[in-house]
PDB file of C-alpha atoms in Angstrom:
ATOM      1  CA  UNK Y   1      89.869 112.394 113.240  1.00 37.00           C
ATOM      2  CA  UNK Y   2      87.758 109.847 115.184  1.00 38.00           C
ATOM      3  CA  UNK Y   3      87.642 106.158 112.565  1.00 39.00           C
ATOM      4  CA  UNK Y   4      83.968 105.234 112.943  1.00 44.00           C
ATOM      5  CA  UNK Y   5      83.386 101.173 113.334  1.00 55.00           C
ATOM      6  CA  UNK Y   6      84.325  99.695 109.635  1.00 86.00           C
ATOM      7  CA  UNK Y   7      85.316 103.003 108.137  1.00 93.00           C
ATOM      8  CA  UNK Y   8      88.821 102.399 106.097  1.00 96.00           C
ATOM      9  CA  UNK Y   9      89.792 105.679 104.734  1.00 97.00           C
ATOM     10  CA  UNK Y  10      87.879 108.984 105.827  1.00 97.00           C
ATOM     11  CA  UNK Y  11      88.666 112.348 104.487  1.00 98.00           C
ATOM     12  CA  UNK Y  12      87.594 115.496 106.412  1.00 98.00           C
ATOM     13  CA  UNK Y  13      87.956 118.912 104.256  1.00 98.00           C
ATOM     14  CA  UNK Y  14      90.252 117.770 101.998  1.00 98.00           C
ATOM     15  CA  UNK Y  15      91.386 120.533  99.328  1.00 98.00           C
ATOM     16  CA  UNK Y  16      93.559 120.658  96.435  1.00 97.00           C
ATOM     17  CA  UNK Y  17      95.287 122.979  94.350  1.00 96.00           C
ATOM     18  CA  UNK Y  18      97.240 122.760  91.055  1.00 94.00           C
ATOM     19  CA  UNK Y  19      99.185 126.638  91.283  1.00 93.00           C
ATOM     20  CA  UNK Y  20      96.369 128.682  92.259  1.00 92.00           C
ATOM     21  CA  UNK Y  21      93.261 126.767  90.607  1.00 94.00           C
ATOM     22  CA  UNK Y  22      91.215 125.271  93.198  1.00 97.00           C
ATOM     23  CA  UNK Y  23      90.174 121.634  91.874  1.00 97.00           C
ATOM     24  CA  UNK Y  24      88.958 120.220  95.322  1.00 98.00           C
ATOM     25  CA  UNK Y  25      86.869 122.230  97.342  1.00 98.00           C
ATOM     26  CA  UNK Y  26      86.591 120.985 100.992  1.00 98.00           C
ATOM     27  CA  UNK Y  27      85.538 117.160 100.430  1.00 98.00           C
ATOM     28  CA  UNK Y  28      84.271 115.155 103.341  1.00 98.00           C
ATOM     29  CA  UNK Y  29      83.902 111.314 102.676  1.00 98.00           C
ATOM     30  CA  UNK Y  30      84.244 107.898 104.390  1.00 97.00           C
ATOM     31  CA  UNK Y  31      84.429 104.853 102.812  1.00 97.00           C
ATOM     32  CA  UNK Y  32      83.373 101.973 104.641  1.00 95.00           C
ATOM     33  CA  UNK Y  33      85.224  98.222 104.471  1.00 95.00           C
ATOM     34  CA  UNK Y  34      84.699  96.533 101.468  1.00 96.00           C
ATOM     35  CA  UNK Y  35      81.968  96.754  99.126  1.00 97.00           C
ATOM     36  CA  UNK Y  36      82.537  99.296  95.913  1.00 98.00           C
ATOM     37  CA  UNK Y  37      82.035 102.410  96.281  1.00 98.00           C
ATOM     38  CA  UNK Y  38      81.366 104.847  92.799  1.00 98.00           C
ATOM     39  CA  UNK Y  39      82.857 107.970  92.052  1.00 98.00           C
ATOM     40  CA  UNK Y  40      80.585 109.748  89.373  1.00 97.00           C
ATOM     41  CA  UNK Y  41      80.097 112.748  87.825  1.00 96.00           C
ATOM     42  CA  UNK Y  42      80.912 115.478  84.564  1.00 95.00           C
ATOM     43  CA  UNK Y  43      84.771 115.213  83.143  1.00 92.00           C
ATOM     44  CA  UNK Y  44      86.872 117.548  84.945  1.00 92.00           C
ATOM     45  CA  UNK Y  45      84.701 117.640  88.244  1.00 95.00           C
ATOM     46  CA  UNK Y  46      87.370 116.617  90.794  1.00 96.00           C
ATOM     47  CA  UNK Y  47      86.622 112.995  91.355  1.00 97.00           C
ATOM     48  CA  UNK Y  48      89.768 111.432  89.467  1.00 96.00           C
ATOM     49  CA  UNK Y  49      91.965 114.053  91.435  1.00 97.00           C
ATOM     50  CA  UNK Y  50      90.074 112.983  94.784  1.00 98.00           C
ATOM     51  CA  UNK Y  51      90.467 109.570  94.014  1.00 98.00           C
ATOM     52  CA  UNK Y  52      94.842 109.640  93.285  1.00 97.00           C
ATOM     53  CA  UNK Y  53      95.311 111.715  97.146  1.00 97.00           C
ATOM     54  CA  UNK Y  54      93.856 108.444  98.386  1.00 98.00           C
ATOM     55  CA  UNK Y  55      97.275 107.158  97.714  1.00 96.00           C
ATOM     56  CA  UNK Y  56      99.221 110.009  97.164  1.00 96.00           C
ATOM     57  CA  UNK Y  57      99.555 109.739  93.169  1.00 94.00           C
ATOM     58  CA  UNK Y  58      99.012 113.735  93.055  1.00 92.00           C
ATOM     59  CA  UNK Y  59     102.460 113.737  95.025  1.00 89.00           C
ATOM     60  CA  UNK Y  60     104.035 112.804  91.049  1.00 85.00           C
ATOM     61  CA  UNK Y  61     102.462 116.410  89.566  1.00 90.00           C
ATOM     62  CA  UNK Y  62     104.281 120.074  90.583  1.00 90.00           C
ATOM     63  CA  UNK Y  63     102.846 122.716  91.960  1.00 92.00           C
ATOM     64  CA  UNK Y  64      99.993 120.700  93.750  1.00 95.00           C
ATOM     65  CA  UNK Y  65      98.991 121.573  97.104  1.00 95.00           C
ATOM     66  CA  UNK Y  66      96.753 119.666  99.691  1.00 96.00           C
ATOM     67  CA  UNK Y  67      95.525 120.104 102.987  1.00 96.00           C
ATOM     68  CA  UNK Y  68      92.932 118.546 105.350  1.00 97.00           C
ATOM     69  CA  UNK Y  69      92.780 114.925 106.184  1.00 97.00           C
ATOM     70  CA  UNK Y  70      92.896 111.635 105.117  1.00 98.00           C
ATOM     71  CA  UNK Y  71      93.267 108.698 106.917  1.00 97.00           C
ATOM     72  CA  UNK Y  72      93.563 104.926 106.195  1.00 97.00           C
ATOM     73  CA  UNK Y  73      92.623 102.664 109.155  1.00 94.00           C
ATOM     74  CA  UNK Y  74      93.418 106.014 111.205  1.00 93.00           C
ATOM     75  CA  UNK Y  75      96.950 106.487 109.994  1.00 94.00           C
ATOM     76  CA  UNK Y  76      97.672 109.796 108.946  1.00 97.00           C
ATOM     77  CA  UNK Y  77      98.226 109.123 104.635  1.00 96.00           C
ATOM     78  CA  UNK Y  78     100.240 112.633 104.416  1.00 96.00           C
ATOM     79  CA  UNK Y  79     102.275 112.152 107.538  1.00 95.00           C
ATOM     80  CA  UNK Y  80     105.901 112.829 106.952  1.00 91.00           C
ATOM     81  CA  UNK Y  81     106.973 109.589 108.283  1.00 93.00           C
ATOM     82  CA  UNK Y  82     104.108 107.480 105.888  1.00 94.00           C
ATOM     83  CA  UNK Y  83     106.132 105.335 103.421  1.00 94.00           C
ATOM     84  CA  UNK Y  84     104.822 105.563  99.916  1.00 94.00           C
ATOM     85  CA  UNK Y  85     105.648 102.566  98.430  1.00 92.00           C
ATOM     86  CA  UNK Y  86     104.280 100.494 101.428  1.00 93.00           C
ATOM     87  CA  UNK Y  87     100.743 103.370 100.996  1.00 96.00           C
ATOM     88  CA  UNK Y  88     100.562 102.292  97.502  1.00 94.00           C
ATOM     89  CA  UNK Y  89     100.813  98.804  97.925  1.00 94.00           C
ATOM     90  CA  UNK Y  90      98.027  98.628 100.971  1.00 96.00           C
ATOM     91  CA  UNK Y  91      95.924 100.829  98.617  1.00 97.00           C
ATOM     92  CA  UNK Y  92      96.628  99.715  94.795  1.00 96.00           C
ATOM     93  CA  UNK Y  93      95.390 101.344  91.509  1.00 96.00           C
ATOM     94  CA  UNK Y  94      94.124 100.853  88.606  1.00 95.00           C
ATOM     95  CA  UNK Y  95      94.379 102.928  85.734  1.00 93.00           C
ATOM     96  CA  UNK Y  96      92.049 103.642  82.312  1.00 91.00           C
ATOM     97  CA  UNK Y  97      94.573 102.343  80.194  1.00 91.00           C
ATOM     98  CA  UNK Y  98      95.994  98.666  81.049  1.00 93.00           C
ATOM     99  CA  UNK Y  99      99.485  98.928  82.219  1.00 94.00           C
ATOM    100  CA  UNK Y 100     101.290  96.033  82.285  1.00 95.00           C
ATOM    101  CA  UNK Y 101     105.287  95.510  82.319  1.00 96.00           C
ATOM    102  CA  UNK Y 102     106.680  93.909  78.928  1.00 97.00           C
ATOM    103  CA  UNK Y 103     107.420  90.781  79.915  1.00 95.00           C
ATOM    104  CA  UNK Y 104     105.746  87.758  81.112  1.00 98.00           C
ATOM    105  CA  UNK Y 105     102.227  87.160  82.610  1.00 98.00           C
ATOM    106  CA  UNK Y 106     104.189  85.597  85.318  1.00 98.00           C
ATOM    107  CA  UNK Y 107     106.566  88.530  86.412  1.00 98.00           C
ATOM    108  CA  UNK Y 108     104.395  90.898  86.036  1.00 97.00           C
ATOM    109  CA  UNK Y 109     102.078  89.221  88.849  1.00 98.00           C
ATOM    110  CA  UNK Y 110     104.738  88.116  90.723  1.00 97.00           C
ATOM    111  CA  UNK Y 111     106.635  91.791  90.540  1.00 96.00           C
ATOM    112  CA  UNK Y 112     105.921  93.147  93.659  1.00 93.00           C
ATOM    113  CA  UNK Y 113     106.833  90.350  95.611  1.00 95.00           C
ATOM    114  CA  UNK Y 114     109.893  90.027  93.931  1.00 95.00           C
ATOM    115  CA  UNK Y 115     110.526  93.588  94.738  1.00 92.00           C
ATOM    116  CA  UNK Y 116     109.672  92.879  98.186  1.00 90.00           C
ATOM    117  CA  UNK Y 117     112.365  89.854  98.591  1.00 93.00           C
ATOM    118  CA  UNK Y 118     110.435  87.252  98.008  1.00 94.00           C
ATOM    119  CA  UNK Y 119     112.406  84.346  96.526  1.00 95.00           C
ATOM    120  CA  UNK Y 120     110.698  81.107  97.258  1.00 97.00           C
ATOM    121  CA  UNK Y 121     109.339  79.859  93.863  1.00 96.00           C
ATOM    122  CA  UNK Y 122     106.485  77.778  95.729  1.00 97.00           C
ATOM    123  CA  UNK Y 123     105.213  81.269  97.083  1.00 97.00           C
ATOM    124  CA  UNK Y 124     105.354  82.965  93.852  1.00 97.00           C
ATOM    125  CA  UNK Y 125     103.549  80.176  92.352  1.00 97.00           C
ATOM    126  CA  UNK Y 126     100.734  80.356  94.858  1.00 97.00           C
ATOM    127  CA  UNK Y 127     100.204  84.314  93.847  1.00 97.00           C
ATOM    128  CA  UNK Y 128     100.275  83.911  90.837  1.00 98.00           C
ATOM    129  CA  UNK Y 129      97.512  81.262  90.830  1.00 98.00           C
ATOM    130  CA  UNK Y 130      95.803  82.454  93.532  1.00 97.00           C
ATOM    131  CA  UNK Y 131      95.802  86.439  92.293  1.00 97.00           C
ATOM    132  CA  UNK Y 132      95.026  85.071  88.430  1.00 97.00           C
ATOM    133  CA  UNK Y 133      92.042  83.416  90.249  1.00 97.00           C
ATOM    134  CA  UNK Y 134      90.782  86.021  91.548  1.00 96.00           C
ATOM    135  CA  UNK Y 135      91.185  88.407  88.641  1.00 96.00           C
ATOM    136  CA  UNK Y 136      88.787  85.820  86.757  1.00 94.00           C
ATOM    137  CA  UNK Y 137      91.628  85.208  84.028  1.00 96.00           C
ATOM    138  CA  UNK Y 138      93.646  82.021  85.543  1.00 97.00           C
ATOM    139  CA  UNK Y 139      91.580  79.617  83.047  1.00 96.00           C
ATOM    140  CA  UNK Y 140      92.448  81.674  80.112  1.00 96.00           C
ATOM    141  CA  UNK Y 141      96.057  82.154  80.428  1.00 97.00           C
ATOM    142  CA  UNK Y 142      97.178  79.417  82.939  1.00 97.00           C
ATOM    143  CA  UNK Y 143      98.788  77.188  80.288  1.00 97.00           C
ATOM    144  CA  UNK Y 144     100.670  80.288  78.620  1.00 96.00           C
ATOM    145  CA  UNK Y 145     101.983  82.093  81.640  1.00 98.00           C
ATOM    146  CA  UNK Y 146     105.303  82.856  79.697  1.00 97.00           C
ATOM    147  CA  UNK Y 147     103.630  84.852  77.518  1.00 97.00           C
ATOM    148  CA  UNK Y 148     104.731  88.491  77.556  1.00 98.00           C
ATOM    149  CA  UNK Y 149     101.738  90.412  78.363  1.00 97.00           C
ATOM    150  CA  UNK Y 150     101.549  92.989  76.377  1.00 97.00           C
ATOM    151  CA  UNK Y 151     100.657  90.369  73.328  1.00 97.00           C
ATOM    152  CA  UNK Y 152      96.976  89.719  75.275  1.00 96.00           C
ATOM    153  CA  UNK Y 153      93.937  91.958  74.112  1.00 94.00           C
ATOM    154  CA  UNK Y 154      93.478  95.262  76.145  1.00 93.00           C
ATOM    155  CA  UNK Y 155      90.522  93.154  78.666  1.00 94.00           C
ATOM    156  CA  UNK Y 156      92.980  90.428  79.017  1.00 96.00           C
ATOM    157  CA  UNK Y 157      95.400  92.937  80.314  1.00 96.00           C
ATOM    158  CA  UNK Y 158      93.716  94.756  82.727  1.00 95.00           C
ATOM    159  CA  UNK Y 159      92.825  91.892  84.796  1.00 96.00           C
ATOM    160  CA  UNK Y 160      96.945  90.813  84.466  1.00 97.00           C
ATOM    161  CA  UNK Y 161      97.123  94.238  86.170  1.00 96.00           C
ATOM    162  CA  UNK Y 162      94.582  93.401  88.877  1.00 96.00           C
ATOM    163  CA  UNK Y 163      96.204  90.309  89.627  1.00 97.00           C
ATOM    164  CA  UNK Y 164      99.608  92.337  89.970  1.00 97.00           C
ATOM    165  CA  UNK Y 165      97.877  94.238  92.492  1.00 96.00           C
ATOM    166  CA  UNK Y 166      95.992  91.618  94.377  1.00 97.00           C
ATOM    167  CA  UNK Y 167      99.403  89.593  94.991  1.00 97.00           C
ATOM    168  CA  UNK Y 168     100.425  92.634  96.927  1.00 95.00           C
ATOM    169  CA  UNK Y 169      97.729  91.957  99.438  1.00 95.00           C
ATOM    170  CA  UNK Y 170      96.284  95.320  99.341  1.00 96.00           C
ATOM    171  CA  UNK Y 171      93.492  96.574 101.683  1.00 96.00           C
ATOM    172  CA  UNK Y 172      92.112  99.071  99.242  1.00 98.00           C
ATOM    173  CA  UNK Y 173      91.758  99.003  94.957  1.00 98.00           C
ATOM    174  CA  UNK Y 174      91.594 102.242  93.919  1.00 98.00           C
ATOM    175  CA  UNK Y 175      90.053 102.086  90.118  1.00 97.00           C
ATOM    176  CA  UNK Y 176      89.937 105.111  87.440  1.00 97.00           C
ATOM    177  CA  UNK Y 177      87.351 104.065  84.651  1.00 95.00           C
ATOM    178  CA  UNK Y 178      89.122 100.868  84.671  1.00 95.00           C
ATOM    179  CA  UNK Y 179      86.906  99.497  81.793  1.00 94.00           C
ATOM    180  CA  UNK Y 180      86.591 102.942  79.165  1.00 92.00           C
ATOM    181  CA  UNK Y 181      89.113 101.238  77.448  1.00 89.00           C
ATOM    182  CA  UNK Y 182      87.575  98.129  77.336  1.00 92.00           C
ATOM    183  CA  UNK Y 183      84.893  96.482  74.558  1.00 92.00           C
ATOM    184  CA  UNK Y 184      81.553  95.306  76.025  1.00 93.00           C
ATOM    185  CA  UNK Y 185      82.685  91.401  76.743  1.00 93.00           C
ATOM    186  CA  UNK Y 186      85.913  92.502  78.041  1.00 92.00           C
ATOM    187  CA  UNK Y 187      84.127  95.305  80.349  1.00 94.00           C
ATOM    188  CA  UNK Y 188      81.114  92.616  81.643  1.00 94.00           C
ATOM    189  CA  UNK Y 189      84.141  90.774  83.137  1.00 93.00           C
ATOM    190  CA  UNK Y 190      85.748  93.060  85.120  1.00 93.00           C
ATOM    191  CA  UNK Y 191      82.631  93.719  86.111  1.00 95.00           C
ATOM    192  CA  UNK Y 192      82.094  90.570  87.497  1.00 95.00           C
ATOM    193  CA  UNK Y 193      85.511  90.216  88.728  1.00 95.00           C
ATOM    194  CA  UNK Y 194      84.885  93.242  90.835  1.00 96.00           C
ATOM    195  CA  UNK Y 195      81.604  91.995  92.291  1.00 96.00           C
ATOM    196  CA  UNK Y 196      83.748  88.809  93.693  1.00 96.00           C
ATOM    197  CA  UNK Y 197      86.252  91.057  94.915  1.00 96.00           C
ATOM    198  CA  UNK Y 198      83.983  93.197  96.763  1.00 96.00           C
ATOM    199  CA  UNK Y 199      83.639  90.818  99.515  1.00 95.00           C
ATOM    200  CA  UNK Y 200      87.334  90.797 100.685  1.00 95.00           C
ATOM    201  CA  UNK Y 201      88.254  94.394  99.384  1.00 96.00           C
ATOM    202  CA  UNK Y 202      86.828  98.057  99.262  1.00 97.00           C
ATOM    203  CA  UNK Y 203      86.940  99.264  95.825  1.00 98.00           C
ATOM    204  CA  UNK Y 204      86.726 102.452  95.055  1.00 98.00           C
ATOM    205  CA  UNK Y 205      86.076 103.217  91.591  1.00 98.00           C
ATOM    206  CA  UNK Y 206      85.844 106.618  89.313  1.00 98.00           C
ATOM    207  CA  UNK Y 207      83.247 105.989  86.368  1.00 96.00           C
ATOM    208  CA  UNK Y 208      81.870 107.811  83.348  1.00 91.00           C
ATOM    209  CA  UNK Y 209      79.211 105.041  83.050  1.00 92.00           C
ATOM    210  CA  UNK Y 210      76.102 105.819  85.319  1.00 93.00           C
ATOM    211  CA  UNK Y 211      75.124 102.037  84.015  1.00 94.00           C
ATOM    212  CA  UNK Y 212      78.187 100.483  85.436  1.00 96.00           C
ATOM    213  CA  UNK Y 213      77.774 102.593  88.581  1.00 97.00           C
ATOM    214  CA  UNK Y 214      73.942 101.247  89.322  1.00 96.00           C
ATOM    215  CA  UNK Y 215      75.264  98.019  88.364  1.00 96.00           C
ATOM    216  CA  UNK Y 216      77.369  97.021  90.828  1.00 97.00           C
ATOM    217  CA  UNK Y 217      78.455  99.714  93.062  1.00 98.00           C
ATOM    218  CA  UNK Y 218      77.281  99.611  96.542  1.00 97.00           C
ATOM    219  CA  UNK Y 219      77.327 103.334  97.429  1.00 97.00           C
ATOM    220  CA  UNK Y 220      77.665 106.404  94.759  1.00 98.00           C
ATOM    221  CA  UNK Y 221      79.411 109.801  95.573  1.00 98.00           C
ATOM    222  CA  UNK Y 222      78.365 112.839  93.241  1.00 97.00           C
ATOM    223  CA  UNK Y 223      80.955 115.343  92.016  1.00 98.00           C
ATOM    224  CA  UNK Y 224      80.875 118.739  90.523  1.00 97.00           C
ATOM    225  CA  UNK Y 225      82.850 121.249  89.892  1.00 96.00           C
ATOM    226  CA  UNK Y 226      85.436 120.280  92.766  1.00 97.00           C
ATOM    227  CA  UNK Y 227      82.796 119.797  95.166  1.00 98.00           C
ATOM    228  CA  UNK Y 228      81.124 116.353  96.710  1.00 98.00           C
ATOM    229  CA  UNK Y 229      77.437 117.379  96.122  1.00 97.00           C
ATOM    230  CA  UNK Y 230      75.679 113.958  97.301  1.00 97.00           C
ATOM    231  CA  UNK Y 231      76.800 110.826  98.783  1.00 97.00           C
ATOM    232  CA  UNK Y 232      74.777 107.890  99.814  1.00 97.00           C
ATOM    233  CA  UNK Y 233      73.244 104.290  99.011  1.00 96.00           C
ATOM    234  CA  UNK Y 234      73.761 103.388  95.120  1.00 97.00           C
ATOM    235  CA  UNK Y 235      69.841 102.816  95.168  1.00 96.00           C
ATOM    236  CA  UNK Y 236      69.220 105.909  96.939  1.00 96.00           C
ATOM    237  CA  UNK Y 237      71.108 108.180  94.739  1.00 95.00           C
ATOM    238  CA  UNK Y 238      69.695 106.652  91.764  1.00 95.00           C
ATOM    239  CA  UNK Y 239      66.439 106.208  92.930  1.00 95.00           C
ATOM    240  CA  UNK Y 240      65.774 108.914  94.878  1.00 95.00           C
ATOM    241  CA  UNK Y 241      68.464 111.462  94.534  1.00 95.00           C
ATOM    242  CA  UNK Y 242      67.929 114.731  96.710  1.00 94.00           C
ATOM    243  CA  UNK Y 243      70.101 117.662  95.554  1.00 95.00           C
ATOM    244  CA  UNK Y 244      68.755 119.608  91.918  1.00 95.00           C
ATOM    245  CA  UNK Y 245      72.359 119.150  90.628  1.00 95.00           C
ATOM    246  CA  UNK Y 246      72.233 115.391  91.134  1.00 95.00           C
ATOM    247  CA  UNK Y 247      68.972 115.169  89.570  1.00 94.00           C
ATOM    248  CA  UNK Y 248      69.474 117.220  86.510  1.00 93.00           C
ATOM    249  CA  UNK Y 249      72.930 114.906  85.783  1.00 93.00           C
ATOM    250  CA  UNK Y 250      71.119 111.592  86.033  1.00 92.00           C
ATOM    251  CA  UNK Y 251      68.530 113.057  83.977  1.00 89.00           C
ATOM    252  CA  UNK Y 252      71.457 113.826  81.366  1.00 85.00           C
ATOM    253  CA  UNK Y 253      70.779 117.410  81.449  1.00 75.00           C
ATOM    254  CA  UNK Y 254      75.182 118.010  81.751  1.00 68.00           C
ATOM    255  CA  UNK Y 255      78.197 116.166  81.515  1.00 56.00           C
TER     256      UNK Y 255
END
């Protein structure tokens, strides 16, 4: 498949099955560079699954099949040869619940690196501030960094887990209701985290919240029942939505 000018990742009739249940159903979608880009739509529509081939998570689950085509900066993601640690570091998640490692706010960011054979203490230092920065939580933890991190509240350790991916470097954030978990405060700042990062990252981000979505997404994909019913402009699809489905779930009539 032909990458169009600042296109990342495209997908061209991409279906998956778990045995012989059907869960996506032929989904075409680009994402461009940067920016965030919304994933909405009814529990159990698809979009969660769609979101984890991205970076091969559904590889982890038996008896799941997928064809078509997905492609990140027109490298073939399912190709044989792809290596999956280096896939998931170039495109990082985020999960509902915060996962970080039990131990300090300093190894997990540092983790990766570490992982990767980085040794020089002046580098790790540098990610560490430098991710914590941008994960909006270097002023509230930059004194305490010894801290394990599973002792900060469940907001607080999200954004460690952010961090732990932005010290990888990646090129993509791939986010699944990263704030349902989350209290109000704690969910306004990854909010505003992710509107800083959307400038030097394309987030892509699966939400419940059709609040959150017109908030700060910059385009908004539609799911239902394992198919991509609309796709377009965040303002559009709120605004002016054009398929019935799309209208009768922003109107709360299912899901």
């Amino acid at each position: 498949m032909k990458m169009l000018e600042n296109e990342i990742i495209t997908t061209k009739n991409v279906h998956l099955y778990y045995g012989q249940k059907e869960a996506l159903k032929g989904i075409n979608l680009n994402f461009k560079e940067k920016g965030i880009h919304a994933l909405i739509g009814p529990s159990g529509c698809g979009k969660s699954t769609y979101l984890r081939t991205l970076n091969r998570m559904n590889d982890m689950i038996d008896n799941v099949k997928i064809t078509g085509d997905i492609q990140l900066n027109g490298q073939d993601v399912y190709d044989e040869k792809m290596d999956l640690v280096e896939l998931r570091t170039r495109v990082g998640m985020v999960f509902q619940q915060p996962n970080p490692f039990p131990f300090s706010i300093y190894d997990n960011v540092t983790y990766g690196l570490k992982m990767a054979g980085v040794k020089d203490k002046n580098i790790l230092d540098e990610a560490v501030e430098t991710s914590l920065k941008k994960a909006a939580i270097w002023d509230e933890v930059k004194d305490d960094l010894k801290k394990n991190a599973l002792a900060l509240s469940g907001g607080q350790q999200q954004r460690i887990c952010i961090a732990r991916l932005l010290a990888n470097s990646p090129e993509v954030i791939l986010l699944d209701e990263p704030t349902s978990a989350l209290d109000p405060i704690s969910t306004d700042k990854v909010e505003e985290m992710l509107l800083t990062l959307k400038d030097d990252y394309t987030c892509i981000m699966v939400t419940h919240n059709m609040q959150q979505a017109s908030r700060i997404s910059d385009t908004t994909s539609f799911f239902l029942d394992g198919n991509l019913i609309e796709s377009d402009t965040t303002k559009t699809m709120f605004l002016n939505p054009k398929e019935k489905q799309t209208i009768d779930y922003l109107s709360g009539k299912f899901g």
